[in-house]
mmCIF file of C-alpha atoms in Angstrom:
data_model
loop_
_atom_site.group_PDB
_atom_site.id
_atom_site.type_symbol
_atom_site.label_atom_id
_atom_site.label_comp_id
_atom_site.label_asym_id
_atom_site.label_seq_id
_atom_site.Cartn_x
_atom_site.Cartn_y
_atom_site.Cartn_z
ATOM 1 C CA MET A 958 74.010 92.437 80.083
ATOM 2 C CA ALA A 959 74.182 89.101 81.902
ATOM 3 C CA LYS A 960 74.482 89.029 85.708
ATOM 4 C CA SER A 961 77.916 87.351 85.470
ATOM 5 C CA GLN A 962 79.182 90.183 83.235
ATOM 6 C CA ILE A 963 77.888 92.795 85.664
ATOM 7 C CA ASN A 964 79.567 91.004 88.590
ATOM 8 C CA PHE A 965 82.853 90.883 86.627
ATOM 9 C CA LEU A 966 82.673 94.616 85.893
ATOM 10 C CA LEU A 967 81.890 95.447 89.510
ATOM 11 C CA LYS A 968 84.833 93.336 90.722
ATOM 12 C CA SER A 969 87.102 95.059 88.188
ATOM 13 C CA PHE A 970 86.430 98.528 89.620
ATOM 14 C CA PHE A 971 85.495 97.897 93.245
ATOM 15 C CA MET A 972 88.036 96.485 95.643
ATOM 16 C CA LYS A 973 87.854 95.796 99.346
ATOM 17 C CA ILE A 974 90.740 94.918 101.642
ATOM 18 C CA ASP A 975 90.388 94.044 105.325
ATOM 19 C CA ILE A 976 93.481 94.183 107.538
ATOM 20 C CA HIS A 977 93.995 92.599 110.938
ATOM 21 C CA ARG A 978 96.878 92.269 113.344
ATOM 22 C CA LEU A 979 98.558 88.867 113.763
ATOM 23 C CA ASP A 980 100.801 89.575 116.766
ATOM 24 C CA ASP A 981 101.455 92.222 119.384
ATOM 25 C CA ALA A 982 103.895 94.089 117.103
ATOM 26 C CA PHE A 983 103.541 94.960 113.393
ATOM 27 C CA HIS A 984 102.730 91.631 111.717
ATOM 28 C CA LEU A 985 99.543 92.229 109.720
ATOM 29 C CA GLN A 986 97.420 90.271 107.286
ATOM 30 C CA ALA A 987 95.435 91.827 104.451
ATOM 31 C CA VAL A 988 92.516 89.855 103.000
ATOM 32 C CA ASN A 989 90.753 90.714 99.756
ATOM 33 C CA GLU A 990 87.130 90.058 98.817
ATOM 34 C CA ASP A 991 88.111 86.642 97.376
ATOM 35 C CA GLY A 992 89.838 85.526 100.583
ATOM 36 C CA ASN A 993 93.385 85.852 99.223
ATOM 37 C CA THR A 994 95.892 87.003 101.816
ATOM 38 C CA LEU A 995 99.096 89.011 102.045
ATOM 39 C CA GLU A 996 101.213 89.377 105.165
ATOM 40 C CA THR A 997 103.260 92.449 105.989
ATOM 41 C CA ASP A 998 105.516 93.452 108.859
ATOM 42 C CA GLY A 999 107.350 96.534 110.048
ATOM 43 C CA ALA A 1000 111.056 97.106 109.612
ATOM 44 C CA PRO A 1001 113.326 95.521 112.272
ATOM 45 C CA GLU A 1002 114.438 99.018 113.371
ATOM 46 C CA ILE A 1003 110.931 99.699 114.704
ATOM 47 C CA GLY A 1004 110.328 96.229 116.118
ATOM 48 C CA GLY A 1005 109.169 94.289 113.071
ATOM 49 C CA GLY A 1006 109.857 90.568 113.131
ATOM 50 C CA GLY A 1007 110.567 89.855 109.461
ATOM 51 C CA LYS A 1008 107.332 87.875 109.117
ATOM 52 C CA GLY A 1009 106.208 89.564 105.915
ATOM 53 C CA MET A 1010 107.154 92.158 103.337
ATOM 54 C CA ARG A 1011 107.288 95.754 104.441
ATOM 55 C CA PRO A 1012 104.579 97.952 102.878
ATOM 56 C CA MET A 1013 106.888 99.761 100.448
ATOM 57 C CA GLN A 1014 108.239 96.390 99.278
ATOM 58 C CA VAL A 1015 104.638 95.409 98.560
ATOM 59 C CA VAL A 1016 104.320 98.526 96.400
ATOM 60 C CA LEU A 1017 107.337 97.423 94.339
ATOM 61 C CA ALA A 1018 105.952 93.883 94.120
ATOM 62 C CA ALA A 1019 102.669 95.368 92.893
ATOM 63 C CA LEU A 1020 104.570 97.258 90.188
ATOM 64 C CA GLY A 1021 106.395 94.123 89.048
ATOM 65 C CA THR A 1022 103.371 91.856 89.064
ATOM 66 C CA CYS A 1023 101.081 94.428 87.420
ATOM 67 C CA SER A 1024 103.554 94.945 84.606
ATOM 68 C CA SER A 1025 104.285 91.207 84.296
ATOM 69 C CA ILE A 1026 100.590 90.518 83.733
ATOM 70 C CA ASP A 1027 100.557 93.146 80.958
ATOM 71 C CA VAL A 1028 103.673 91.713 79.319
ATOM 72 C CA ILE A 1029 102.368 88.140 79.470
ATOM 73 C CA LEU A 1030 99.040 89.199 77.929
ATOM 74 C CA LEU A 1031 100.709 91.255 75.189
ATOM 75 C CA LEU A 1032 103.190 88.532 74.229
ATOM 76 C CA ARG A 1033 100.422 85.932 74.285
ATOM 77 C CA LYS A 1034 98.377 88.137 71.910
ATOM 78 C CA GLN A 1035 101.381 88.309 69.600
ATOM 79 C CA LYS A 1036 101.698 84.496 69.719
ATOM 80 C CA GLN A 1037 105.136 84.612 71.333
ATOM 81 C CA ASP A 1038 106.345 81.493 73.144
ATOM 82 C CA LEU A 1039 107.011 82.978 76.593
ATOM 83 C CA LYS A 1040 108.140 80.160 78.889
ATOM 84 C CA ASP A 1041 108.953 82.301 81.921
ATOM 85 C CA ILE A 1042 109.262 85.884 83.068
ATOM 86 C CA LYS A 1043 111.490 87.129 85.868
ATOM 87 C CA VAL A 1044 111.445 90.707 87.059
ATOM 88 C CA SER A 1045 113.993 92.397 89.300
ATOM 89 C CA ILE A 1046 113.245 95.814 90.790
ATOM 90 C CA GLU A 1047 115.646 98.185 92.506
ATOM 91 C CA ALA A 1048 114.452 101.409 94.062
ATOM 92 C CA GLU A 1049 115.617 104.378 96.089
ATOM 93 C CA ARG A 1050 113.563 106.415 98.504
ATOM 94 C CA GLU A 1051 113.921 109.908 99.892
ATOM 95 C CA LYS A 1052 116.377 110.049 102.764
ATOM 96 C CA ASP A 1053 115.511 111.548 106.148
ATOM 97 C CA LYS A 1054 111.911 112.318 105.186
ATOM 98 C CA THR A 1055 108.543 111.198 106.419
ATOM 99 C CA PRO A 1056 106.850 110.063 104.316
ATOM 100 C CA SER A 1057 109.790 108.669 102.360
ATOM 101 C CA LEU A 1058 108.602 108.368 98.762
ATOM 102 C CA PHE A 1059 110.322 106.508 95.944
ATOM 103 C CA THR A 1060 112.553 108.759 93.831
ATOM 104 C CA ASP A 1061 114.113 106.248 91.424
ATOM 105 C CA ILE A 1062 112.897 102.831 90.350
ATOM 106 C CA HIS A 1063 114.520 100.486 87.842
ATOM 107 C CA VAL A 1064 112.664 97.439 86.555
ATOM 108 C CA HIS A 1065 114.577 94.708 84.696
ATOM 109 C CA TYR A 1066 112.725 91.958 82.825
ATOM 110 C CA GLN A 1067 114.111 88.582 81.844
ATOM 111 C CA LEU A 1068 111.845 87.106 79.181
ATOM 112 C CA ILE A 1069 112.567 83.443 78.579
ATOM 113 C CA GLY A 1070 111.456 81.611 75.446
ATOM 114 C CA ALA A 1071 111.306 81.965 71.673
ATOM 115 C CA ILE A 1072 110.444 85.667 71.642
ATOM 116 C CA ASP A 1073 111.029 88.247 68.940
ATOM 117 C CA ASP A 1074 113.166 91.042 70.419
ATOM 118 C CA LYS A 1075 111.099 93.870 68.911
ATOM 119 C CA LYS A 1076 107.865 92.349 70.246
ATOM 120 C CA ALA A 1077 109.451 91.966 73.673
ATOM 121 C CA GLU A 1078 110.552 95.601 73.723
ATOM 122 C CA ARG A 1079 107.109 96.774 72.584
ATOM 123 C CA ALA A 1080 105.339 94.699 75.248
ATOM 124 C CA VAL A 1081 107.533 96.036 78.053
ATOM 125 C CA SER A 1082 107.289 99.590 76.740
ATOM 126 C CA LEU A 1083 103.491 99.491 76.460
ATOM 127 C CA SER A 1084 103.175 98.078 79.938
ATOM 128 C CA MET A 1085 105.474 100.549 81.658
ATOM 129 C CA GLU A 1086 104.467 103.648 79.717
ATOM 130 C CA LYS A 1087 100.748 103.159 79.095
ATOM 131 C CA MET A 1088 99.081 100.145 80.714
ATOM 132 C CA CYS A 1089 100.348 99.381 84.215
ATOM 133 C CA SER A 1090 98.202 101.275 86.732
ATOM 134 C CA VAL A 1091 100.812 100.907 89.469
ATOM 135 C CA ALA A 1092 103.515 102.438 87.241
ATOM 136 C CA LYS A 1093 101.190 105.330 86.436
ATOM 137 C CA ILE A 1094 100.705 106.011 90.157
ATOM 138 C CA LEU A 1095 104.417 105.752 90.990
ATOM 139 C CA GLU A 1096 105.627 107.891 88.086
ATOM 140 C CA LYS A 1097 104.091 110.923 89.778
ATOM 141 C CA THR A 1098 106.927 110.932 92.347
ATOM 142 C CA ALA A 1099 109.611 108.597 90.977
ATOM 143 C CA LYS A 1100 111.699 108.359 87.850
ATOM 144 C CA ILE A 1101 110.986 104.869 86.509
ATOM 145 C CA THR A 1102 113.399 103.247 84.084
ATOM 146 C CA TRP A 1103 113.298 99.772 82.638
ATOM 147 C CA SER A 1104 115.400 97.298 80.698
ATOM 148 C CA TYR A 1105 114.858 93.827 79.358
ATOM 149 C CA GLU A 1106 116.628 90.811 77.994
ATOM 150 C CA VAL A 1107 115.366 87.876 75.986
ATOM 151 C CA ARG A 1108 116.856 84.454 76.678
ATOM 152 C CA ASP A 1109 116.192 81.113 75.059
ATOM 153 C CA ALA A 1110 114.577 78.509 77.265
ATOM 154 C CA ASP A 1111 117.149 75.991 78.492
#
Protein backbone atom coordinates (compact mmCIF):
# COMPACT_ATOMS: atom_id res chain seq x y z
CA MET A 1 0.00 0.00 0.00
CA ALA A 2 1.36 3.42 -0.96
CA LYS A 3 2.24 5.94 1.77
CA SER A 4 -0.46 8.35 0.52
CA GLN A 5 -3.11 5.60 0.85
CA ILE A 6 -1.97 4.82 4.38
CA ASN A 7 -2.10 8.52 5.32
CA PHE A 8 -5.64 8.76 3.87
CA LEU A 9 -6.78 5.74 5.89
CA LEU A 10 -5.24 7.09 9.08
CA LYS A 11 -6.93 10.47 8.57
CA SER A 12 -10.25 8.70 7.95
CA PHE A 13 -10.23 6.99 11.35
CA PHE A 14 -8.12 9.26 13.54
CA MET A 15 -9.30 12.74 14.37
CA LYS A 16 -7.83 15.40 16.59
CA ILE A 17 -9.52 18.61 17.72
CA ASP A 18 -7.84 21.32 19.80
CA ILE A 19 -10.04 23.88 21.56
CA HIS A 20 -9.03 27.25 22.97
CA ARG A 21 -10.84 30.15 24.55
CA LEU A 22 -11.25 33.38 22.56
CA ASP A 23 -12.60 35.70 25.27
CA ASP A 24 -13.19 35.82 29.00
CA ALA A 25 -16.63 34.18 28.67
CA PHE A 26 -17.67 31.16 26.55
CA HIS A 27 -16.46 32.01 23.04
CA LEU A 28 -14.33 29.05 21.93
CA GLN A 29 -12.55 27.97 18.78
CA ALA A 30 -12.05 24.36 17.74
CA VAL A 31 -9.25 23.57 15.28
CA ASN A 32 -8.86 20.26 13.47
CA GLU A 33 -5.66 18.61 12.27
CA ASP A 34 -5.98 20.41 8.90
CA GLY A 35 -6.27 23.85 10.50
CA ASN A 36 -10.00 24.27 9.80
CA THR A 37 -11.84 26.15 12.52
CA LEU A 38 -15.27 26.28 14.13
CA GLU A 39 -16.37 28.84 16.69
CA THR A 40 -18.88 28.15 19.43
CA ASP A 41 -20.37 30.19 22.25
CA GLY A 42 -22.58 29.63 25.26
CA ALA A 43 -26.25 30.52 25.41
CA PRO A 44 -27.06 34.17 26.30
CA GLU A 45 -28.76 32.97 29.52
CA ILE A 46 -25.38 31.88 30.89
CA GLY A 47 -23.39 34.82 29.53
CA GLY A 48 -22.68 33.75 25.96
CA GLY A 49 -22.20 36.56 23.47
CA GLY A 50 -23.73 35.07 20.32
CA LYS A 51 -20.32 34.83 18.66
CA GLY A 52 -20.74 31.26 17.46
CA MET A 53 -23.13 28.33 17.38
CA ARG A 54 -23.97 26.67 20.64
CA PRO A 55 -22.61 23.11 20.96
CA MET A 56 -25.96 21.36 20.47
CA GLN A 57 -26.56 23.45 17.34
CA VAL A 58 -23.21 22.16 16.07
CA VAL A 59 -24.47 18.62 16.63
CA LEU A 60 -27.51 19.34 14.43
CA ALA A 61 -25.28 20.99 11.82
CA ALA A 62 -23.09 17.88 11.88
CA LEU A 63 -26.18 15.74 11.24
CA GLY A 64 -27.26 17.89 8.30
CA THR A 65 -23.85 18.15 6.70
CA CYS A 66 -23.00 14.47 7.22
CA SER A 67 -26.24 13.41 5.57
CA SER A 68 -25.91 16.02 2.80
CA ILE A 69 -22.52 14.60 1.85
CA ASP A 70 -24.08 11.12 1.62
CA VAL A 71 -26.98 12.36 -0.49
CA ILE A 72 -24.71 14.30 -2.85
CA LEU A 73 -22.45 11.25 -3.32
CA LEU A 74 -25.38 8.89 -3.87
CA LEU A 75 -27.13 11.14 -6.39
CA ARG A 76 -23.84 11.76 -8.18
CA LYS A 77 -23.33 7.97 -8.44
CA GLN A 78 -26.80 7.68 -9.95
CA LYS A 79 -25.94 10.44 -12.47
CA GLN A 80 -28.62 12.79 -11.15
CA ASP A 81 -28.27 16.49 -11.94
CA LEU A 82 -28.28 17.90 -8.40
CA LYS A 83 -27.80 21.67 -8.63
CA ASP A 84 -28.26 22.45 -4.94
CA ILE A 85 -29.24 20.89 -1.65
CA LYS A 86 -30.80 22.72 1.29
CA VAL A 87 -31.45 21.04 4.60
CA SER A 88 -33.59 22.36 7.44
CA ILE A 89 -33.46 20.68 10.85
CA GLU A 90 -35.83 21.16 13.77
CA ALA A 91 -35.22 19.47 17.09
CA GLU A 92 -36.54 19.22 20.62
CA ARG A 93 -34.55 18.49 23.74
CA GLU A 94 -35.48 17.17 27.15
CA LYS A 95 -36.90 19.87 29.38
CA ASP A 96 -35.54 20.59 32.86
CA LYS A 97 -32.78 17.99 32.62
CA THR A 98 -29.03 18.09 32.68
CA PRO A 99 -27.78 16.85 30.34
CA SER A 100 -30.63 17.80 28.02
CA LEU A 101 -30.53 15.28 25.17
CA PHE A 102 -32.39 15.50 21.87
CA THR A 103 -35.71 13.63 21.92
CA ASP A 104 -37.11 14.47 18.47
CA ILE A 105 -35.33 15.58 15.33
CA HIS A 106 -36.86 16.28 11.93
CA VAL A 107 -34.67 16.74 8.87
CA HIS A 108 -36.17 18.22 5.68
CA TYR A 109 -34.24 18.13 2.40
CA GLN A 110 -34.80 20.36 -0.60
CA LEU A 111 -33.11 18.75 -3.60
CA ILE A 112 -32.87 21.13 -6.53
CA GLY A 113 -32.26 19.96 -10.09
CA ALA A 114 -33.35 17.33 -12.60
CA ILE A 115 -33.66 14.48 -10.10
CA ASP A 116 -35.75 11.34 -10.29
CA ASP A 117 -38.06 11.27 -7.26
CA LYS A 118 -37.46 7.59 -6.46
CA LYS A 119 -33.68 8.08 -6.59
CA ALA A 120 -33.99 11.11 -4.33
CA GLU A 121 -36.03 9.18 -1.78
CA ARG A 122 -33.58 6.26 -1.87
CA ALA A 123 -30.58 8.55 -1.38
CA VAL A 124 -32.13 10.30 1.62
CA SER A 125 -33.33 7.01 3.09
CA LEU A 126 -29.94 5.33 2.75
CA SER A 127 -28.20 8.28 4.31
CA MET A 128 -30.50 8.65 7.29
CA GLU A 129 -31.07 4.97 7.98
CA LYS A 130 -27.73 3.36 7.12
CA MET A 131 -24.85 5.68 6.21
CA CYS A 132 -24.74 8.88 8.26
CA SER A 133 -22.59 8.27 11.35
CA VAL A 134 -24.04 11.29 13.14
CA ALA A 135 -27.61 10.02 12.62
CA LYS A 136 -26.58 6.62 13.97
CA ILE A 137 -25.23 8.26 17.14
CA LEU A 138 -28.28 10.49 17.64
CA GLU A 139 -30.87 7.78 17.01
CA LYS A 140 -29.85 6.16 20.29
CA THR A 141 -31.67 8.92 22.22
CA ALA A 142 -33.83 10.75 19.67
CA LYS A 143 -36.59 9.85 17.27
CA ILE A 144 -35.33 11.05 13.89
CA THR A 145 -37.77 11.65 11.06
CA TRP A 146 -37.09 13.03 7.62
CA SER A 147 -38.86 14.36 4.56
CA TYR A 148 -37.75 15.63 1.19
CA GLU A 149 -38.89 17.54 -1.83
CA VAL A 150 -37.48 17.73 -5.33
CA ARG A 151 -37.63 21.07 -7.14
CA ASP A 152 -36.54 22.02 -10.62
CA ALA A 153 -33.65 24.45 -10.83
CA ASP A 154 -34.89 27.96 -11.61
